[in-house]
Coordinates of N, CA, C and O in Angstrom, one line a residue:
X1 N 117.4 86.8 81.9 CA 118.1 87.9 82.5 C 117.4 89.2 82.2 O 117.1 89.5 81.1
X2 N 117.1 90.0 83.2 CA 116.4 91.3 83.0 C 117.1 92.2 82.1 O 118.4 92.1 82.0
X3 N 116.4 93.2 81.5 CA 117.0 94.2 80.7 C 117.1 95.5 81.5 O 116.1 96.0 81.9
X4 N 118.3 96.0 81.6 CA 118.5 97.3 82.4 C 118.7 98.4 81.4 O 119.4 98.4 80.5
X5 N 117.9 99.5 81.7 CA 118.0 100.7 80.9 C 118.4 101.8 81.8 O 117.9 102.0 82.9
X6 N 119.3 102.6 81.3 CA 119.8 103.8 82.1 C 119.1 105.0 81.5 O 118.9 105.2 80.4
X7 N 118.9 106.0 82.5 CA 118.2 107.2 82.1 C 118.7 108.3 83.0 O 119.5 108.1 83.9
X8 N 118.3 109.5 82.8 CA 118.6 110.6 83.7 C 118.1 110.4 85.1 O 117.0 109.8 85.2
X9 N 118.8 110.8 86.1 CA 118.3 110.7 87.5 C 116.9 111.4 87.6 O 116.7 112.4 87.0
X10 N 116.0 110.7 88.3 CA 114.6 111.2 88.3 C 114.1 111.6 89.6 O 114.9 111.9 90.5
X11 N 112.8 111.6 89.8 CA 112.1 112.1 90.9 C 111.2 110.9 91.5 O 110.7 110.1 90.7
X12 N 111.1 110.9 92.8 CA 110.1 110.0 93.4 C 110.7 108.7 93.9 O 111.9 108.4 93.8
X13 N 109.8 107.9 94.5 CA 110.3 106.6 95.1 C 110.5 105.5 94.1 O 110.0 105.6 92.9
X14 N 111.2 104.5 94.4 CA 111.3 103.3 93.6 C 110.0 102.6 93.5 O 109.3 102.4 94.6
X15 N 109.6 102.2 92.3 CA 108.3 101.5 92.2 C 108.5 100.3 91.2 O 109.4 100.3 90.4
X16 N 107.6 99.4 91.3 CA 107.5 98.3 90.3 C 106.1 98.1 89.9 O 105.1 98.2 90.7
X17 N 105.9 97.8 88.6 CA 104.5 97.6 88.0 C 104.6 97.4 86.5 O 105.6 97.3 85.9
X18 N 103.4 97.3 86.0 CA 103.2 97.0 84.6 C 103.2 98.3 83.7 O 102.7 99.3 84.1
X19 N 103.9 98.2 82.6 CA 104.0 99.3 81.7 C 102.8 99.5 80.8 O 102.2 98.5 80.3
X20 N 102.4 100.7 80.5 CA 101.4 101.1 79.6 C 102.0 102.1 78.6 O 102.4 103.2 79.1
X21 N 102.3 101.7 77.4 CA 103.1 102.5 76.5 C 102.3 103.0 75.3 O 101.5 102.3 74.7
X22 N 102.7 104.3 74.9 CA 102.1 104.8 73.7 C 103.1 105.9 73.1 O 103.6 106.7 73.9
X23 N 103.2 105.9 71.8 CA 104.0 107.0 71.2 C 103.1 108.2 71.0 O 102.5 108.4 70.0
X24 N 102.9 108.8 72.1 CA 102.0 110.0 72.2 C 102.5 110.9 73.4 O 103.3 110.4 74.1
X25 N 102.0 112.1 73.4 CA 102.3 113.0 74.5 C 101.4 112.8 75.7 O 100.5 112.0 75.7
X26 N 101.7 113.6 76.7 CA 100.9 113.5 78.0 C 100.6 114.9 78.6 O 101.5 115.7 78.8
X27 N 99.3 115.0 78.9 CA 98.8 116.2 79.6 C 97.9 115.7 80.7 O 96.9 115.1 80.4
X28 N 98.3 116.0 82.0 CA 97.4 115.6 83.1 C 96.1 116.3 83.0 O 95.0 115.8 83.4
X29 N 96.1 117.5 82.4 CA 94.8 118.3 82.4 C 93.9 117.9 81.2 O 92.7 117.7 81.4
X30 N 94.5 117.7 80.0 CA 93.6 117.5 78.9 C 93.5 116.0 78.4 O 92.6 115.7 77.6
X31 N 94.3 115.1 78.9 CA 94.3 113.7 78.4 C 93.5 112.8 79.3 O 93.2 111.7 78.9
X32 N 93.3 113.2 80.6 CA 92.9 112.2 81.6 C 91.5 112.6 82.2 O 91.2 113.7 82.4
X33 N 90.7 111.5 82.4 CA 89.6 111.7 83.3 C 90.0 111.3 84.7 O 90.2 110.1 85.0
X34 N 90.3 112.2 85.5 CA 90.9 112.0 86.8 C 89.9 111.3 87.8 O 90.3 110.8 88.8
X35 N 88.6 111.4 87.5 CA 87.6 110.7 88.4 C 87.5 109.2 88.1 O 87.5 108.4 88.9
X36 N 87.5 108.9 86.8 CA 87.4 107.5 86.3 C 88.8 106.8 86.2 O 88.8 105.5 86.2
X37 N 89.8 107.6 86.1 CA 91.2 107.0 86.0 C 91.5 106.4 84.6 O 92.2 105.5 84.5
X38 N 91.0 107.1 83.6 CA 91.2 106.7 82.2 C 91.7 107.8 81.4 O 91.5 109.0 81.7
X39 N 92.3 107.4 80.2 CA 92.6 108.4 79.2 C 91.3 108.8 78.5 O 90.6 108.0 78.0
X40 N 91.0 110.1 78.5 CA 89.7 110.6 78.0 C 89.8 111.3 76.7 O 88.7 111.4 76.0
X41 N 90.9 111.8 76.3 CA 91.0 112.5 75.0 C 90.9 111.5 73.9 O 91.7 110.6 73.7
X42 N 89.9 111.7 73.1 CA 89.6 110.7 72.0 C 90.7 110.5 71.1 O 90.9 109.4 70.6
X43 N 91.5 111.5 70.8 CA 92.6 111.3 69.9 C 93.9 110.7 70.5 O 94.8 110.4 69.8
X44 N 93.9 110.5 71.8 CA 95.1 109.9 72.5 C 95.1 108.4 72.2 O 94.1 107.8 72.1
X45 N 96.3 107.9 71.9 CA 96.5 106.5 71.6 C 96.1 105.6 72.7 O 95.9 104.4 72.5
X46 N 96.0 106.1 73.9 CA 95.6 105.2 75.1 C 94.1 105.5 75.5 O 93.7 105.1 76.6
X47 N 93.4 106.1 74.6 CA 92.0 106.5 74.9 C 91.2 105.3 75.5 O 91.2 104.2 74.9
X48 N 90.5 105.6 76.6 CA 89.7 104.6 77.2 C 90.4 103.6 78.2 O 89.8 102.9 78.9
X49 N 91.7 103.6 78.1 CA 92.5 102.7 79.0 C 92.7 103.3 80.4 O 92.9 104.5 80.5
X50 N 92.8 102.5 81.4 CA 93.1 102.9 82.7 C 94.6 103.1 82.9 O 95.4 102.3 82.5
X51 N 94.9 104.3 83.6 CA 96.3 104.6 83.9 C 96.6 104.3 85.4 O 97.7 104.3 85.8
X52 N 95.6 104.1 86.2 CA 95.8 103.9 87.6 C 96.6 102.7 87.9 O 96.4 101.6 87.5
X53 N 97.7 102.9 88.7 CA 98.6 101.9 89.1 C 99.5 101.3 88.0 O 100.1 100.3 88.2
X54 N 99.5 102.0 86.9 CA 100.4 101.6 85.8 C 101.6 102.5 85.7 O 101.6 103.6 86.2
X55 N 102.6 102.0 85.0 CA 103.8 102.9 84.7 C 103.6 103.3 83.3 O 103.7 102.5 82.4
X56 N 103.3 104.6 83.2 CA 103.1 105.2 81.8 C 104.4 105.5 81.2 O 105.3 106.0 81.8
X57 N 104.5 105.1 79.9 CA 105.7 105.4 79.1 C 105.2 106.1 77.8 O 104.5 105.6 77.0
X58 N 105.6 107.4 77.8 CA 105.1 108.3 76.8 C 106.2 109.2 76.2 O 107.3 109.2 76.8
X59 N 106.0 109.9 75.1 CA 107.0 110.7 74.5 C 107.4 111.9 75.3 O 108.6 112.1 75.6
X60 N 106.5 112.8 75.5 CA 106.9 114.0 76.2 C 105.7 114.6 76.9 O 104.5 114.2 76.6
X61 N 106.0 115.4 77.9 CA 104.9 116.1 78.7 C 104.5 117.4 78.0 O 105.3 118.0 77.3
X62 N 103.2 117.7 78.1 CA 102.7 119.0 77.6 C 101.8 119.6 78.6 O 101.3 118.9 79.5
X63 N 101.6 120.8 78.5 CA 100.7 121.4 79.5 C 101.4 122.4 80.4 O 102.6 122.7 80.3
X64 N 100.6 123.0 81.3 CA 101.1 124.1 82.1 C 101.0 123.8 83.6 O 101.0 122.6 84.0
X65 N 100.9 124.8 84.4 CA 100.9 124.8 85.8 C 99.8 123.9 86.4 O 100.0 123.3 87.4
X66 N 98.7 123.8 85.8 CA 97.6 123.0 86.3 C 98.0 121.5 86.4 O 97.4 120.8 87.3
X67 N 99.0 121.1 85.6 CA 99.4 119.7 85.8 C 100.0 119.4 87.2 O 99.7 118.3 87.6
X68 N 100.6 120.3 87.8 CA 101.2 120.1 89.1 C 100.1 119.7 90.1 O 100.2 118.7 90.8
X69 N 99.1 120.6 90.2 CA 98.1 120.3 91.2 C 97.2 119.1 90.8 O 96.7 118.4 91.7
X70 N 97.1 118.9 89.5 CA 96.3 117.7 89.1 C 97.0 116.4 89.5 O 96.3 115.5 90.0
X71 N 98.3 116.3 89.3 CA 99.0 115.1 89.7 C 98.9 114.9 91.2 O 98.7 113.8 91.7
X72 N 99.1 116.0 92.0 CA 98.9 115.9 93.4 C 97.6 115.4 93.9 O 97.4 114.6 94.7
X73 N 96.5 116.0 93.3 CA 95.2 115.6 93.6 C 94.9 114.1 93.2 O 94.3 113.4 94.0
X74 N 95.4 113.7 92.1 CA 95.3 112.3 91.7 C 96.0 111.3 92.6 O 95.4 110.3 93.0
X75 N 97.1 111.7 93.1 CA 97.9 110.9 94.0 C 97.1 110.8 95.4 O 97.0 109.7 96.0
X76 N 96.7 112.0 95.8 CA 96.0 112.0 97.1 C 94.7 111.1 97.1 O 94.3 110.6 98.1
X77 N 94.0 111.0 96.0 CA 92.8 110.2 95.9 C 93.1 108.8 95.5 O 92.2 108.0 95.3
X78 N 94.4 108.4 95.3 CA 94.7 107.0 94.9 C 94.3 106.7 93.5 O 94.1 105.6 93.1
X79 N 94.3 107.8 92.6 CA 93.9 107.6 91.2 C 95.0 108.0 90.3 O 94.8 108.6 89.2
X80 N 96.3 107.7 90.6 CA 97.4 108.2 89.9 C 98.1 107.0 89.3 O 98.0 105.8 89.7
X81 N 98.9 107.2 88.2 CA 99.8 106.2 87.8 C 100.9 105.9 88.8 O 101.1 106.8 89.7
X82 N 101.6 104.8 88.7 CA 102.7 104.5 89.6 C 103.9 105.4 89.3 O 104.6 105.8 90.2
X83 N 104.1 105.6 88.0 CA 105.2 106.4 87.5 C 104.9 106.8 86.1 O 104.1 106.3 85.4
X84 N 105.7 107.8 85.7 CA 105.6 108.3 84.3 C 107.1 108.3 83.7 O 107.9 109.0 84.4
X85 N 107.3 107.7 82.6 CA 108.6 107.6 82.0 C 108.4 108.4 80.6 O 107.5 108.1 79.9
X86 N 109.3 109.3 80.4 CA 109.3 110.1 79.2 C 110.5 110.0 78.4 O 111.6 109.8 78.9
X87 N 110.4 110.3 77.1 CA 111.6 110.6 76.3 C 112.2 111.9 76.8 O 113.4 112.0 77.1
X88 N 111.3 112.9 76.9 CA 111.7 114.2 77.5 C 110.6 114.8 78.3 O 109.4 114.9 77.8
X89 N 110.9 115.2 79.5 CA 109.9 115.8 80.4 C 110.1 117.3 80.4 O 111.2 117.8 80.1
X90 N 109.1 118.1 80.7 CA 109.3 119.5 80.9 C 109.4 119.8 82.3 O 109.1 119.0 83.2
X91 N 109.9 121.0 82.6 CA 110.1 121.4 84.0 C 108.8 121.5 84.8 O 108.8 121.2 86.0
X92 N 107.7 121.9 84.2 CA 106.5 122.0 84.9 C 106.0 120.6 85.4 O 105.6 120.4 86.5
X93 N 106.1 119.6 84.5 CA 105.7 118.3 84.9 C 106.6 117.7 86.0 O 106.2 117.0 86.9
X94 N 107.9 118.0 85.9 CA 108.9 117.6 86.9 C 108.5 118.2 88.2 O 108.5 117.5 89.2
X95 N 108.1 119.4 88.3 CA 107.7 120.1 89.5 C 106.4 119.4 90.0 O 106.3 119.1 91.2
X96 N 105.5 119.1 89.1 CA 104.3 118.4 89.5 C 104.5 117.0 90.1 O 103.9 116.6 91.1
X97 N 105.4 116.3 89.5 CA 105.7 114.9 89.9 C 106.4 115.0 91.3 O 106.0 114.3 92.2
X98 N 107.2 116.0 91.5 CA 107.9 116.2 92.9 C 106.8 116.6 93.9 O 106.8 116.0 95.0
X99 N 105.9 117.5 93.5 CA 104.8 117.9 94.4 C 103.9 116.8 94.8 O 103.4 116.7 95.9
X100 N 103.7 115.9 93.9 CA 102.8 114.7 94.1 C 103.5 113.5 94.6 O 102.8 112.5 94.9
X101 N 104.8 113.5 94.8 CA 105.6 112.4 95.2 C 105.4 111.2 94.2 O 105.2 110.1 94.6
X102 N 105.3 111.6 92.9 CA 105.1 110.6 91.8 C 106.4 110.3 91.1 O 107.2 111.3 90.8
X103 N 106.7 109.1 90.9 CA 108.0 108.7 90.2 C 108.0 109.1 88.8 O 107.0 108.9 88.1
X104 N 109.1 109.8 88.4 CA 109.2 110.2 87.0 C 110.7 110.2 86.6 O 111.6 110.6 87.3
X105 N 111.0 109.6 85.4 CA 112.3 109.7 84.8 C 112.2 110.0 83.3 O 111.1 109.8 82.7
X106 N 113.3 110.4 82.7 CA 113.3 110.7 81.3 C 114.8 110.6 80.7 O 115.7 110.2 81.5
X107 N 114.9 110.9 79.5 CA 116.2 110.9 78.8 C 117.0 109.6 78.9 O 118.0 109.5 79.6
X108 N 116.5 108.6 78.2 CA 117.1 107.3 78.2 C 118.3 107.2 77.3 O 118.3 107.7 76.2
X109 N 119.4 106.5 77.8 CA 120.6 106.5 77.0 C 120.5 105.7 75.7 O 121.2 106.1 74.7
X110 N 119.7 104.7 75.6 CA 119.6 103.8 74.4 C 118.5 104.3 73.5 O 118.2 103.5 72.5
X111 N 117.9 105.4 73.7 CA 116.9 105.9 72.8 C 115.5 106.1 73.5 O 115.4 106.2 74.7
X112 N 114.5 106.2 72.7 CA 113.2 106.5 73.2 C 112.6 105.4 74.0 O 112.5 104.3 73.5
X113 N 112.1 105.7 75.2 CA 111.5 104.6 76.0 C 110.3 104.0 75.4 O 110.0 102.8 75.6
X114 N 109.6 104.7 74.5 CA 108.4 104.2 73.9 C 108.8 103.1 72.8 O 107.9 102.3 72.4
X115 N 110.0 103.0 72.5 CA 110.5 102.0 71.6 C 111.3 100.9 72.3 O 111.5 99.8 71.8
X116 N 111.7 101.2 73.5 CA 112.5 100.2 74.3 C 111.6 99.4 75.2 O 112.0 98.2 75.5
X117 N 110.5 99.9 75.6 CA 109.6 99.3 76.5 C 108.3 99.0 75.8 O 107.8 99.8 75.0
X118 N 107.6 97.8 76.2 CA 106.4 97.4 75.6 C 105.3 97.4 76.6 O 105.5 97.1 77.8
X119 N 104.0 97.7 76.2 CA 102.9 97.5 77.1 C 102.9 96.1 77.7 O 103.1 95.1 76.9
X120 N 102.7 96.0 79.0 CA 102.7 94.7 79.6 C 104.1 94.3 80.2 O 104.1 93.3 81.0
X121 N 105.1 95.0 79.9 CA 106.4 94.7 80.5 C 106.3 95.0 82.0 O 105.7 96.0 82.4
X122 N 106.9 94.1 82.8 CA 107.0 94.3 84.3 C 108.3 95.1 84.5 O 109.4 94.7 84.2
X123 N 108.1 96.4 85.1 CA 109.2 97.3 85.2 C 109.5 97.5 86.7 O 108.6 97.5 87.6
X124 N 110.8 97.8 87.0 CA 111.3 98.3 88.2 C 111.9 99.7 87.9 O 112.8 99.7 87.0
X125 N 111.4 100.8 88.5 CA 111.9 102.1 88.2 C 112.6 102.6 89.5 O 112.0 102.7 90.5
X126 N 113.9 102.9 89.3 CA 114.7 103.4 90.4 C 115.2 104.8 90.1 O 116.3 105.0 89.5
X127 N 114.4 105.8 90.3 CA 114.7 107.2 89.8 C 116.0 107.8 90.4 O 116.7 108.5 89.7
X128 N 116.3 107.5 91.7 CA 117.5 108.1 92.3 C 118.8 107.5 91.6 O 119.8 108.2 91.6
X129 N 118.8 106.3 91.1 CA 120.0 105.8 90.4 C 119.8 105.9 88.9 O 120.8 105.5 88.2
X130 N 118.7 106.4 88.4 CA 118.6 106.5 86.9 C 118.5 105.2 86.2 O 119.2 105.0 85.2
X131 N 117.7 104.3 86.8 CA 117.7 102.9 86.2 C 116.2 102.4 86.1 O 115.5 102.6 87.1
X132 N 115.9 101.9 85.0 CA 114.6 101.2 84.7 C 115.0 99.8 84.3 O 115.8 99.6 83.3
X133 N 114.4 98.8 85.0 CA 114.7 97.4 84.6 C 113.4 96.7 84.1 O 112.4 96.8 84.8
X134 N 113.6 96.1 82.9 CA 112.5 95.3 82.4 C 112.7 93.9 83.0 O 113.7 93.2 82.7
X135 N 111.8 93.5 83.9 CA 112.0 92.3 84.7 C 111.6 91.0 84.0 O 112.1 89.9 84.3
X136 N 110.7 91.1 83.0 CA 110.1 89.9 82.4 C 110.6 89.7 80.9 O 109.9 89.0 80.2
X137 N 111.7 90.3 80.6 CA 112.1 90.1 79.2 C 113.7 90.0 79.1 O 114.4 90.6 79.8
X138 N 114.1 89.1 78.2 CA 115.6 89.0 78.0 C 116.0 90.0 77.0 O 115.2 90.4 76.2
X139 N 117.3 90.3 77.0 CA 117.9 91.2 76.1 C 117.6 90.8 74.7 O 117.2 91.5 73.8

């Protein structure tokens, strides 16, 4: 039986894919190599790993206005994650996700998503209903 997690209503289309999880923060500007599609900041817990086509599960967003156009540019080039799930997102990244038509949710009822979801979990993210389902794991 899949595990259903409730969260705050989010942004973007419903998506399904594999989770990539780290108890770390996220900056589209400083953490990513947008050409290669990998985490490039050496101190990031996902350093060297590809984020393209994955559902990122991270603690919080950081950064400024540049994040919005960077997310849009990544999406336009097909080099974006499928979705980003946060413990807490900031308003700038929420605007960037909306601008890029990138799925994003935050504020999970049962606690931090980085502790509820594991790398490799198959997820379904339904932002309009505030629901993330872990499809390949029992409660």
